[in-house]
CSV table of C-alpha atoms in Angstrom, one decimal:
chain,number,residue,atom,x,y,z
A,1,UNK,CA,116.2,78.5,97.0
A,2,UNK,CA,119.0,76.7,94.8
A,3,UNK,CA,118.3,79.0,92.0
A,4,UNK,CA,118.7,82.0,94.3
A,5,UNK,CA,122.4,80.9,95.8
A,6,UNK,CA,123.7,79.9,92.3
A,7,UNK,CA,122.3,83.0,90.4
A,8,UNK,CA,120.3,80.7,88.0
A,9,UNK,CA,117.1,82.1,86.1
A,10,UNK,CA,113.9,80.8,87.5
A,11,UNK,CA,110.7,80.8,85.5
A,12,UNK,CA,110.4,84.4,85.0
A,13,UNK,CA,113.6,84.4,83.4
A,14,UNK,CA,114.9,87.0,86.2
A,15,UNK,CA,118.0,85.9,88.6
A,16,UNK,CA,118.8,86.9,92.1
A,17,UNK,CA,120.7,89.8,90.8
A,18,UNK,CA,117.9,91.3,88.4
A,19,UNK,CA,116.5,94.5,88.6
A,20,UNK,CA,113.1,95.3,87.2
A,21,UNK,CA,112.5,98.2,84.0
A,22,UNK,CA,110.2,100.3,85.9
A,23,UNK,CA,111.5,103.8,85.0
A,24,UNK,CA,108.0,105.2,84.2
A,25,UNK,CA,106.8,104.1,87.4
A,26,UNK,CA,106.8,105.3,91.0
A,27,UNK,CA,107.0,102.9,94.1
A,28,UNK,CA,107.0,103.3,97.8
A,29,UNK,CA,108.5,100.5,100.1
A,30,UNK,CA,108.0,100.8,103.7
A,31,UNK,CA,111.2,99.4,105.8
A,32,UNK,CA,114.9,99.9,105.0
A,33,UNK,CA,116.5,96.2,105.5
A,34,UNK,CA,116.0,92.8,104.7
A,35,UNK,CA,113.0,92.7,102.2
A,36,UNK,CA,112.0,96.2,102.1
A,37,UNK,CA,115.8,96.8,101.1
A,38,UNK,CA,115.9,94.0,98.2
A,39,UNK,CA,112.5,95.2,97.2
A,40,UNK,CA,113.9,98.5,96.7
A,41,UNK,CA,116.9,97.5,94.8
A,42,UNK,CA,114.9,95.0,92.4
A,43,UNK,CA,112.4,97.9,91.7
A,44,UNK,CA,115.3,100.5,90.8
A,45,UNK,CA,112.9,103.0,89.4
A,46,UNK,CA,111.7,106.0,91.3
A,47,UNK,CA,111.5,104.6,94.8
A,48,UNK,CA,110.8,106.0,97.8
A,49,UNK,CA,111.9,104.2,101.0
A,50,UNK,CA,109.8,104.9,103.9
A,51,UNK,CA,111.5,103.9,107.3
A,52,UNK,CA,111.4,105.0,110.7
A,53,UNK,CA,115.4,104.5,111.0
A,54,UNK,CA,116.8,107.1,108.7
A,55,UNK,CA,120.3,106.4,109.3
A,56,UNK,CA,119.1,103.0,108.3
A,57,UNK,CA,117.3,104.1,105.3
A,58,UNK,CA,120.2,106.1,103.9
A,59,UNK,CA,122.5,102.9,104.2
A,60,UNK,CA,120.0,101.2,102.3
A,61,UNK,CA,120.1,104.1,99.7
A,62,UNK,CA,123.6,104.3,99.3
A,63,UNK,CA,124.0,100.4,99.2
A,64,UNK,CA,121.7,100.3,96.0
A,65,UNK,CA,123.4,103.4,94.3
A,66,UNK,CA,126.5,101.8,94.8
A,67,UNK,CA,125.3,98.7,92.4
A,68,UNK,CA,123.1,101.0,90.2
A,69,UNK,CA,124.1,104.6,89.9
A,70,UNK,CA,121.1,105.1,87.8
A,71,UNK,CA,118.6,104.0,89.9
A,72,UNK,CA,116.4,107.0,91.7
A,73,UNK,CA,115.9,106.5,95.3
A,74,UNK,CA,114.8,108.7,98.0
A,75,UNK,CA,114.0,108.3,101.8
A,76,UNK,CA,111.6,109.5,103.7
A,77,UNK,CA,110.6,109.4,107.6
A,78,UNK,CA,107.8,107.4,108.6
A,79,UNK,CA,106.7,105.5,111.9
A,80,UNK,CA,104.1,103.1,111.3
A,81,UNK,CA,103.4,102.8,114.6
A,82,UNK,CA,102.3,106.5,114.8
A,83,UNK,CA,98.9,107.8,113.1
A,84,UNK,CA,100.4,111.4,113.3
A,85,UNK,CA,103.5,110.0,111.1
A,86,UNK,CA,101.6,108.2,108.9
A,87,UNK,CA,99.5,111.3,108.0
A,88,UNK,CA,102.6,113.2,107.8
A,89,UNK,CA,104.5,111.0,105.5
A,90,UNK,CA,101.0,110.6,103.2
A,91,UNK,CA,100.4,114.4,103.0
A,92,UNK,CA,104.3,114.9,102.1
A,93,UNK,CA,104.3,112.6,99.2
A,94,UNK,CA,100.7,114.1,98.0
A,95,UNK,CA,102.6,117.4,97.9
A,96,UNK,CA,105.1,115.9,95.6
A,97,UNK,CA,102.6,115.5,92.8
A,98,UNK,CA,104.1,112.2,91.8
A,99,UNK,CA,102.1,109.2,90.5
A,100,UNK,CA,101.9,106.3,92.3
A,101,UNK,CA,102.1,102.6,90.7
A,102,UNK,CA,103.3,100.4,93.6
A,103,UNK,CA,102.9,100.3,97.1
A,104,UNK,CA,104.9,97.5,99.5
A,105,UNK,CA,103.7,97.7,102.9
A,106,UNK,CA,106.5,95.6,104.1
A,107,UNK,CA,107.9,97.1,107.5
A,108,UNK,CA,106.9,95.8,110.5
A,109,UNK,CA,107.9,94.8,114.5
A,110,UNK,CA,108.4,91.0,115.7
A,111,UNK,CA,107.8,89.1,118.9
A,112,UNK,CA,107.9,92.5,120.7
A,113,UNK,CA,107.0,92.5,124.6
A,114,UNK,CA,103.8,93.9,125.5
A,115,UNK,CA,103.6,97.9,125.0
A,116,UNK,CA,101.2,100.6,123.7
A,117,UNK,CA,101.8,102.6,120.8
A,118,UNK,CA,101.4,106.3,120.9
A,119,UNK,CA,97.9,106.0,120.0
A,120,UNK,CA,97.0,103.6,122.8
A,121,UNK,CA,97.3,100.3,120.6
A,122,UNK,CA,99.3,97.2,121.5
A,123,UNK,CA,102.7,97.7,119.3
A,124,UNK,CA,102.8,95.2,117.1
A,125,UNK,CA,99.2,95.4,115.6
A,126,UNK,CA,99.5,99.2,115.5
A,127,UNK,CA,102.8,99.0,113.4
A,128,UNK,CA,102.2,95.6,111.1
A,129,UNK,CA,98.9,96.4,110.7
A,130,UNK,CA,97.0,99.9,111.6
A,131,UNK,CA,100.1,101.7,110.3
A,132,UNK,CA,100.1,100.0,106.7
A,133,UNK,CA,95.9,100.0,106.7
A,134,UNK,CA,95.7,103.7,107.3
A,135,UNK,CA,98.5,104.4,104.7
A,136,UNK,CA,96.9,102.6,102.1
A,137,UNK,CA,93.6,104.2,102.4
A,138,UNK,CA,95.4,107.5,102.2
A,139,UNK,CA,97.6,107.2,99.2
A,140,UNK,CA,94.7,104.4,97.1
A,141,UNK,CA,93.0,107.4,95.7
A,142,UNK,CA,96.5,108.7,94.0
A,143,UNK,CA,97.0,105.2,92.8
A,144,UNK,CA,93.5,105.0,91.1
A,145,UNK,CA,94.6,108.3,89.6
A,146,UNK,CA,97.5,107.3,88.5
A,147,UNK,CA,96.1,104.0,86.7
A,148,UNK,CA,93.6,105.8,85.1
A,149,UNK,CA,96.1,108.4,83.7
A,150,UNK,CA,98.6,105.7,82.3
A,151,UNK,CA,96.6,102.9,81.8
A,152,UNK,CA,99.1,101.0,84.1
A,153,UNK,CA,97.3,98.8,86.8
A,154,UNK,CA,98.8,99.3,89.9
A,155,UNK,CA,99.9,97.1,92.6
A,156,UNK,CA,99.3,97.3,96.6
A,157,UNK,CA,101.4,94.2,98.3
A,158,UNK,CA,101.3,93.6,102.0
A,159,UNK,CA,104.2,91.3,102.9
A,160,UNK,CA,102.8,88.5,104.8
A,161,UNK,CA,104.6,85.8,107.1
A,162,UNK,CA,103.8,82.2,108.0
A,163,UNK,CA,103.7,83.1,111.6
A,164,UNK,CA,100.0,84.0,110.6
A,165,UNK,CA,99.1,80.8,111.5
A,166,UNK,CA,100.6,80.9,115.2
A,167,UNK,CA,97.9,83.2,116.4
A,168,UNK,CA,95.5,83.1,119.4
A,169,UNK,CA,92.8,80.2,119.6
A,170,UNK,CA,89.6,81.4,117.5
A,171,UNK,CA,91.9,83.9,115.4
A,172,UNK,CA,92.0,87.8,116.1
A,173,UNK,CA,90.9,88.8,119.5
A,174,UNK,CA,89.9,92.4,118.8
A,175,UNK,CA,88.2,92.7,122.3
A,176,UNK,CA,91.7,92.0,123.6
A,177,UNK,CA,94.3,93.6,121.4
A,178,UNK,CA,95.3,95.7,124.5
A,179,UNK,CA,94.9,93.3,127.3
A,180,UNK,CA,98.4,92.8,128.9
A,181,UNK,CA,97.4,89.9,130.7
A,182,UNK,CA,96.7,87.7,127.7
A,183,UNK,CA,99.5,89.0,125.3
A,184,UNK,CA,101.8,86.7,124.1
A,185,UNK,CA,104.8,88.1,122.0
A,186,UNK,CA,104.6,85.5,119.2
A,187,UNK,CA,100.9,85.1,119.0
A,188,UNK,CA,100.5,89.1,118.8
A,189,UNK,CA,102.7,89.0,116.0
A,190,UNK,CA,100.9,86.3,114.2
A,191,UNK,CA,97.5,87.8,114.8
A,192,UNK,CA,99.0,90.8,113.2
A,193,UNK,CA,100.0,89.0,110.1
A,194,UNK,CA,96.7,87.0,109.8
A,195,UNK,CA,95.3,90.4,109.7
A,196,UNK,CA,97.3,91.8,106.7
A,197,UNK,CA,95.7,88.7,105.1
A,198,UNK,CA,92.6,89.9,105.5
A,199,UNK,CA,93.0,93.2,104.5
A,200,UNK,CA,94.9,92.3,101.4
A,201,UNK,CA,91.8,89.9,100.5
A,202,UNK,CA,89.2,92.4,101.4
A,203,UNK,CA,90.9,95.3,99.3
A,204,UNK,CA,91.4,93.2,96.5
A,205,UNK,CA,87.7,92.1,96.2
A,206,UNK,CA,86.9,95.5,96.4
A,207,UNK,CA,89.0,97.0,93.7
A,208,UNK,CA,88.0,94.1,91.5
A,209,UNK,CA,84.3,94.9,92.4
A,210,UNK,CA,85.2,98.8,91.2
A,211,UNK,CA,87.1,97.4,88.5
A,212,UNK,CA,90.4,98.8,89.3
């Protein structure tokens, strides 16, 4: 924390104001604020910010370009709570015929009162897990193709939270995802973040077995 505040280099040699040299890579970052904004700023390559709030996404783009005129930032609409929006975004990206080396699954909602998504799934679970899970599945073949053609191993990052420890007794309650009576805002969020961890672990295991 002290290094971040003072700008002193960490073990990697980077400081809080550093940017990465990824001019030959393409990245998708979900979410236009907080971690999503900072991730897009640091990558400063061919970055697509995928966000539900296009006004916030455009503000993030202009903020990054103000400090780095060479950054290549595009913004695209993505509402992770809606299956049709995830599909539309993936189709739109694949139509661009761009490579894809980095996918940062960051966007999410937190401590929401109970409500169901357009597809009839509890909103935090739908947005934080289902949307990113489906997006990853739709884009993973493109990432495999990119890794094969460039020789550069890709990265998929599911952004977690320590709140994964604050979930329902017994862990994920798959049989009660949409149960309004047992819903607790904080525990539903923790449940969705615990699922992110499990998704990351299983995805890593499968990709290693397949030697990607």
